[in-house]
Amino acid sequence: MHFIDIGGVRAAVISLDTLVIGTGCAGFNAADTLYDLGRTDVAILTEGVKMGTSRNTGSDKQTYYKLSLCSDGSDSIYELAENLFAGGSVNGDTALCEAAGSVRSFMKLVTLGVPFPTNRYGEYVGYKTDHDPRQRATSCGPLTSKIMTEKLEASVLKKGIRIYDRMQAVQLLTENGRLTGLLALDLNRLSDSDPGLTIFLCNHLVMATGGPAIVYDASVYPESQTGMTGMALEAGADGCNLQEWQYGLASTKFRWNVSGTYQQVLPKYIAVDKDGNEREFLPEYFEDPARALDMVFLKGYQWPFDTQKISGSSIIDIIVHHEIFHKGNRVFMDFRSDPKGLENGFDSLAEETFHYLDRSGALEKTPIRRLEIMNPKAIRLYADHGIDLYTEPLEVAVCAQHHNGGIAVDRDWQTSVAGLYVAGEAAGTFGIARPGGSALNSTQVGSLRAAEAIAWSKREPVAEAPSASQLRAAENLLAQIKALKAPGGESPLALRSKAQKAMSLTAAHIRSQSGMTGLASELQAELSGFFDRCTIKNMQELPHALKTRDMLVTQLGVLSAMGLTGETCRSRGSALALSNDGSEIVMDGLSAREELAAYRYLPGTGTHRDAWVKTSLTETGFGSGFEPVRPLPRTDDWFEKTWSEYEERRNAGN
């Protein structure tokens, strides 16, 4: 590190071969793998080592989806790739890579000490999750990704890999379509006299910044997770399927998915109005209360909201949304007493529901007692965060949980900007639907593929001083920072909150085409005049301001993609396209069709599943269009030829 003067401002300059942004599963694995492959001039940049989704999120038993590794589960790499590809709008080469790298990545985690359970013979016995035709899923409890992150971090620290902590990425630097570096804020230096400007000069950069959690107000992402997707889009990287998200029921006081056993123990759903009046509401929507309980049970492993299941388990999400947004109530899951429908025991339940509870030994009175038997860790998790499920109900809402889209990448997880790689949730490798837990596999395989591509590339000298264009970018950023100090505007957090709430209302799992068009116009006006509209009182607010601006860029990209698919594909995946002239929700046993008339929708056209949505930023704004998916490769390789090609790739950088 050395310092230079830019217009009277002291700026740090750091040169290195490869920079990794992010300290989650993907970021740590990228740096760790690069080091193992001999590219040791690598460092990690992070806003906070303890922040992010990998370390701070989970579910009842957080799933890692992998190739079957149990004797009764016949499987193949190609079958797994086919299932990933079948989700729709998925590129075949990345699907095959995620399948092919599954065992290698999983076993690295096992070797590092992640305690995935085996039977007495050493087999990794699996279970079934959503969109999974087999039983490929495994877990080491509610905190699987946290444990993964900690074990990968320990490996990185043991190797002595540099970590620049409390450093916020702001702008990617490019020249002639190639990445050359990054502008960042050193939050350790930040003061009223020093913005902490830091210029990283590098040949390669791996963005492992996670999903753009900042987009929504109703969110299960940890508050420490924001993402930096806008930064990549502004640098010229294409977006892929930015419209595809997962939404599902989650607790709001402590942000956590209420999937799996939280639903399968059949909690009571209650609503509380503004006057504090409480009622159990699900039986009001069904002719038979037991039918409602069967739908709650199915939410356990059909947790994401799915427009293909609105006549099934996803009706629960619709009803919860209706109680909150149309009736103005707060909604809670109550584990303290049995819901209606169980007055005479469990015999009125569907066979699948009864069989699951019976085999689990959980045919007990009260949901909390059933949860004690089936998953006591799920109770302790909330207790550790000040919520006692024995004595208080759990407030929930339908929240954004995972971005299936992201930045477009090739089979090496390189973007349309040469030298820029994106791994983990920030990468757009999933389409309309994906097997639950496959995201954790993707963090490991994507970062592995990026690390190999970099390690096997030709070694180039690293610039030691900023170029003229890099200095101009730094000068422009400093001018923007100066403009933010002008009085009269709104605070960055107020601007952020307003845009987040509008996205949750108009452009989440319930989408209004006209509403999204109007919102895009409003957000574009906010972005265009951002440095006039936003005011910071002191330099401590600067990181919030620049993060809010990145959010606006991301939201506009997301709305562009949503507008295209809403107009062309109507309802699909986790997006219900509303229309006053649309179809009503029809479901056997549903008795409240008139009350749910606000959810008349346009059924999906079923088109464009063989295409992905490319979103690019131009001088006139974002534009989105369909691109044919890259087909699923069918390999038939000859060993000697493959061996020769492998050696050539592996030694290309020497």
Short mmCIF file of N, CA and C in Angstrom, two decimals, residues 2 106 379 541 557 571:
data_model
loop_
_atom_site.label_atom_id
_atom_site.label_comp_id
_atom_site.label_asym_id
_atom_site.label_seq_id
_atom_site.Cartn_x
_atom_site.Cartn_y
_atom_site.Cartn_z
N HIS A 2 0.49 2.19 -0.84
CA HIS A 2 1.11 3.50 -0.77
C HIS A 2 0.02 4.55 -0.98
N PHE A 106 -18.34 -30.57 -2.04
CA PHE A 106 -18.92 -31.07 -0.80
C PHE A 106 -17.87 -31.75 0.07
N ILE A 379 -36.17 -24.58 18.12
CA ILE A 379 -36.67 -23.81 19.27
C ILE A 379 -35.53 -23.02 19.89
N GLU A 541 -22.27 9.02 7.22
CA GLU A 541 -23.43 8.66 6.40
C GLU A 541 -23.06 8.37 4.95
N GLY A 557 -32.71 -2.15 -12.74
CA GLY A 557 -32.40 -3.33 -13.55
C GLY A 557 -33.41 -4.44 -13.31
N SER A 571 -47.79 -14.70 -15.14
CA SER A 571 -47.41 -15.31 -13.86
C SER A 571 -46.46 -16.48 -14.09
#
